[in-house]
mmCIF file with all atom_site columns, C-alpha atoms in Angstrom:
data_model
loop_
_atom_site.group_PDB
_atom_site.id
_atom_site.type_symbol
_atom_site.label_atom_id
_atom_site.label_alt_id
_atom_site.label_comp_id
_atom_site.label_asym_id
_atom_site.label_entity_id
_atom_site.label_seq_id
_atom_site.pdbx_PDB_ins_code
_atom_site.Cartn_x
_atom_site.Cartn_y
_atom_site.Cartn_z
_atom_site.occupancy
_atom_site.B_iso_or_equiv
_atom_site.pdbx_formal_charge
_atom_site.auth_seq_id
_atom_site.auth_comp_id
_atom_site.auth_asym_id
_atom_site.auth_atom_id
_atom_site.pdbx_PDB_model_num
ATOM 1  C CA . UNK A 1 1  ? -19.229 -11.922 -14.971 1.00 47.00 ? 1  UNK A CA 1
ATOM 2  C CA . UNK A 1 2  ? -18.810 -9.662  -11.950 1.00 46.00 ? 2  UNK A CA 1
ATOM 3  C CA . UNK A 1 3  ? -15.355 -8.558  -10.921 1.00 49.00 ? 3  UNK A CA 1
ATOM 4  C CA . UNK A 1 4  ? -14.199 -10.002 -7.583  1.00 50.00 ? 4  UNK A CA 1
ATOM 5  C CA . UNK A 1 5  ? -14.424 -7.539  -4.740  1.00 52.00 ? 5  UNK A CA 1
ATOM 6  C CA . UNK A 1 6  ? -11.227 -6.824  -2.829  1.00 54.00 ? 6  UNK A CA 1
ATOM 7  C CA . UNK A 1 7  ? -11.206 -7.290  0.917   1.00 59.00 ? 7  UNK A CA 1
ATOM 8  C CA . UNK A 1 8  ? -11.600 -4.171  3.015   1.00 63.00 ? 8  UNK A CA 1
ATOM 9  C CA . UNK A 1 9  ? -7.941  -4.083  4.026   1.00 84.00 ? 9  UNK A CA 1
ATOM 10 C CA . UNK A 1 10 ? -6.784  -4.549  0.449   1.00 93.00 ? 10 UNK A CA 1
ATOM 11 C CA . UNK A 1 11 ? -9.194  -1.901  -0.843  1.00 95.00 ? 11 UNK A CA 1
ATOM 12 C CA . UNK A 1 12 ? -8.027  0.585   1.789   1.00 96.00 ? 12 UNK A CA 1
ATOM 13 C CA . UNK A 1 13 ? -4.411  -0.083  0.823   1.00 97.00 ? 13 UNK A CA 1
ATOM 14 C CA . UNK A 1 14 ? -5.221  0.524   -2.865  1.00 97.00 ? 14 UNK A CA 1
ATOM 15 C CA . UNK A 1 15 ? -6.867  3.858   -1.990  1.00 98.00 ? 15 UNK A CA 1
ATOM 16 C CA . UNK A 1 16 ? -3.845  4.860   0.087   1.00 98.00 ? 16 UNK A CA 1
ATOM 17 C CA . UNK A 1 17 ? -1.421  3.892   -2.674  1.00 98.00 ? 17 UNK A CA 1
ATOM 18 C CA . UNK A 1 18 ? -3.395  5.871   -5.258  1.00 98.00 ? 18 UNK A CA 1
ATOM 19 C CA . UNK A 1 19 ? -3.696  8.860   -2.937  1.00 98.00 ? 19 UNK A CA 1
ATOM 20 C CA . UNK A 1 20 ? 0.033   8.842   -2.253  1.00 98.00 ? 20 UNK A CA 1
ATOM 21 C CA . UNK A 1 21 ? 0.793   8.834   -5.992  1.00 98.00 ? 21 UNK A CA 1
ATOM 22 C CA . UNK A 1 22 ? -1.594  11.714  -6.619  1.00 98.00 ? 22 UNK A CA 1
ATOM 23 C CA . UNK A 1 23 ? -0.443  13.696  -3.569  1.00 98.00 ? 23 UNK A CA 1
ATOM 24 C CA . UNK A 1 24 ? 3.127   13.422  -4.883  1.00 98.00 ? 24 UNK A CA 1
ATOM 25 C CA . UNK A 1 25 ? 2.014   14.737  -8.290  1.00 98.00 ? 25 UNK A CA 1
ATOM 26 C CA . UNK A 1 26 ? -0.528  17.378  -7.282  1.00 98.00 ? 26 UNK A CA 1
ATOM 27 C CA . UNK A 1 27 ? -0.110  17.998  -3.560  1.00 98.00 ? 27 UNK A CA 1
ATOM 28 C CA . UNK A 1 28 ? -2.774  17.236  -0.985  1.00 97.00 ? 28 UNK A CA 1
ATOM 29 C CA . UNK A 1 29 ? -4.772  20.374  -1.742  1.00 98.00 ? 29 UNK A CA 1
ATOM 30 C CA . UNK A 1 30 ? -4.576  19.716  -5.477  1.00 98.00 ? 30 UNK A CA 1
ATOM 31 C CA . UNK A 1 31 ? -5.938  16.179  -5.179  1.00 98.00 ? 31 UNK A CA 1
ATOM 32 C CA . UNK A 1 32 ? -9.646  15.461  -4.829  1.00 97.00 ? 32 UNK A CA 1
ATOM 33 C CA . UNK A 1 33 ? -11.429 12.293  -3.783  1.00 97.00 ? 33 UNK A CA 1
ATOM 34 C CA . UNK A 1 34 ? -12.807 12.176  -7.328  1.00 98.00 ? 34 UNK A CA 1
ATOM 35 C CA . UNK A 1 35 ? -9.274  12.177  -8.702  1.00 98.00 ? 35 UNK A CA 1
ATOM 36 C CA . UNK A 1 36 ? -8.391  9.262   -6.416  1.00 98.00 ? 36 UNK A CA 1
ATOM 37 C CA . UNK A 1 37 ? -11.481 7.380   -7.561  1.00 98.00 ? 37 UNK A CA 1
ATOM 38 C CA . UNK A 1 38 ? -10.659 8.053   -11.224 1.00 98.00 ? 38 UNK A CA 1
ATOM 39 C CA . UNK A 1 39 ? -7.081  6.878   -10.690 1.00 98.00 ? 39 UNK A CA 1
ATOM 40 C CA . UNK A 1 40 ? -8.424  3.602   -9.272  1.00 97.00 ? 40 UNK A CA 1
ATOM 41 C CA . UNK A 1 41 ? -11.198 3.231   -11.846 1.00 97.00 ? 41 UNK A CA 1
ATOM 42 C CA . UNK A 1 42 ? -13.917 3.172   -9.186  1.00 97.00 ? 42 UNK A CA 1
ATOM 43 C CA . UNK A 1 43 ? -16.709 5.486   -8.114  1.00 97.00 ? 43 UNK A CA 1
ATOM 44 C CA . UNK A 1 44 ? -16.198 8.230   -5.576  1.00 97.00 ? 44 UNK A CA 1
ATOM 45 C CA . UNK A 1 45 ? -18.670 6.349   -3.368  1.00 97.00 ? 45 UNK A CA 1
ATOM 46 C CA . UNK A 1 46 ? -16.242 3.411   -3.292  1.00 96.00 ? 46 UNK A CA 1
ATOM 47 C CA . UNK A 1 47 ? -13.532 5.732   -1.950  1.00 97.00 ? 47 UNK A CA 1
ATOM 48 C CA . UNK A 1 48 ? -15.980 7.201   0.585   1.00 96.00 ? 48 UNK A CA 1
ATOM 49 C CA . UNK A 1 49 ? -16.762 3.666   1.742   1.00 96.00 ? 49 UNK A CA 1
ATOM 50 C CA . UNK A 1 50 ? -13.123 3.296   2.801   1.00 96.00 ? 50 UNK A CA 1
ATOM 51 C CA . UNK A 1 51 ? -12.471 6.868   4.002   1.00 97.00 ? 51 UNK A CA 1
ATOM 52 C CA . UNK A 1 52 ? -15.048 9.552   4.724   1.00 95.00 ? 52 UNK A CA 1
ATOM 53 C CA . UNK A 1 53 ? -12.730 12.497  4.132   1.00 96.00 ? 53 UNK A CA 1
ATOM 54 C CA . UNK A 1 54 ? -9.415  13.343  2.517   1.00 97.00 ? 54 UNK A CA 1
ATOM 55 C CA . UNK A 1 55 ? -8.135  14.149  6.011   1.00 97.00 ? 55 UNK A CA 1
ATOM 56 C CA . UNK A 1 56 ? -8.743  10.515  6.992   1.00 97.00 ? 56 UNK A CA 1
ATOM 57 C CA . UNK A 1 57 ? -6.632  9.419   4.037   1.00 98.00 ? 57 UNK A CA 1
ATOM 58 C CA . UNK A 1 58 ? -3.824  11.792  5.019   1.00 97.00 ? 58 UNK A CA 1
ATOM 59 C CA . UNK A 1 59 ? -3.908  10.511  8.603   1.00 97.00 ? 59 UNK A CA 1
ATOM 60 C CA . UNK A 1 60 ? -3.915  6.879   7.447   1.00 97.00 ? 60 UNK A CA 1
ATOM 61 C CA . UNK A 1 61 ? -0.882  7.582   5.253   1.00 97.00 ? 61 UNK A CA 1
ATOM 62 C CA . UNK A 1 62 ? 0.862   9.199   8.206   1.00 97.00 ? 62 UNK A CA 1
ATOM 63 C CA . UNK A 1 63 ? 0.056   6.209   10.422  1.00 96.00 ? 63 UNK A CA 1
ATOM 64 C CA . UNK A 1 64 ? 1.322   3.831   7.728   1.00 94.00 ? 64 UNK A CA 1
ATOM 65 C CA . UNK A 1 65 ? 4.568   5.785   7.501   1.00 94.00 ? 65 UNK A CA 1
ATOM 66 C CA . UNK A 1 66 ? 4.905   6.007   11.277  1.00 93.00 ? 66 UNK A CA 1
ATOM 67 C CA . UNK A 1 67 ? 4.528   2.235   11.564  1.00 90.00 ? 67 UNK A CA 1
ATOM 68 C CA . UNK A 1 68 ? 7.548   1.774   9.297   1.00 91.00 ? 68 UNK A CA 1
ATOM 69 C CA . UNK A 1 69 ? 9.697   3.745   11.735  1.00 90.00 ? 69 UNK A CA 1
ATOM 70 C CA . UNK A 1 70 ? 9.174   1.319   14.614  1.00 77.00 ? 70 UNK A CA 1
#
């Protein structure tokens, strides 16, 4: 049986959560999109579907943090 697919917003949040964990462990430069995909147990293409670059992930994390300040 196929695994249910998460909604786009939920999938993006999972990528951001995984990226934040890995950035804390390895730094931004020490973390690759492949590492994020491996951490989530998905393909790198699945990460690319949500974010085209690591810079987009960093910016999304910044925007998420900034939203908590308001």
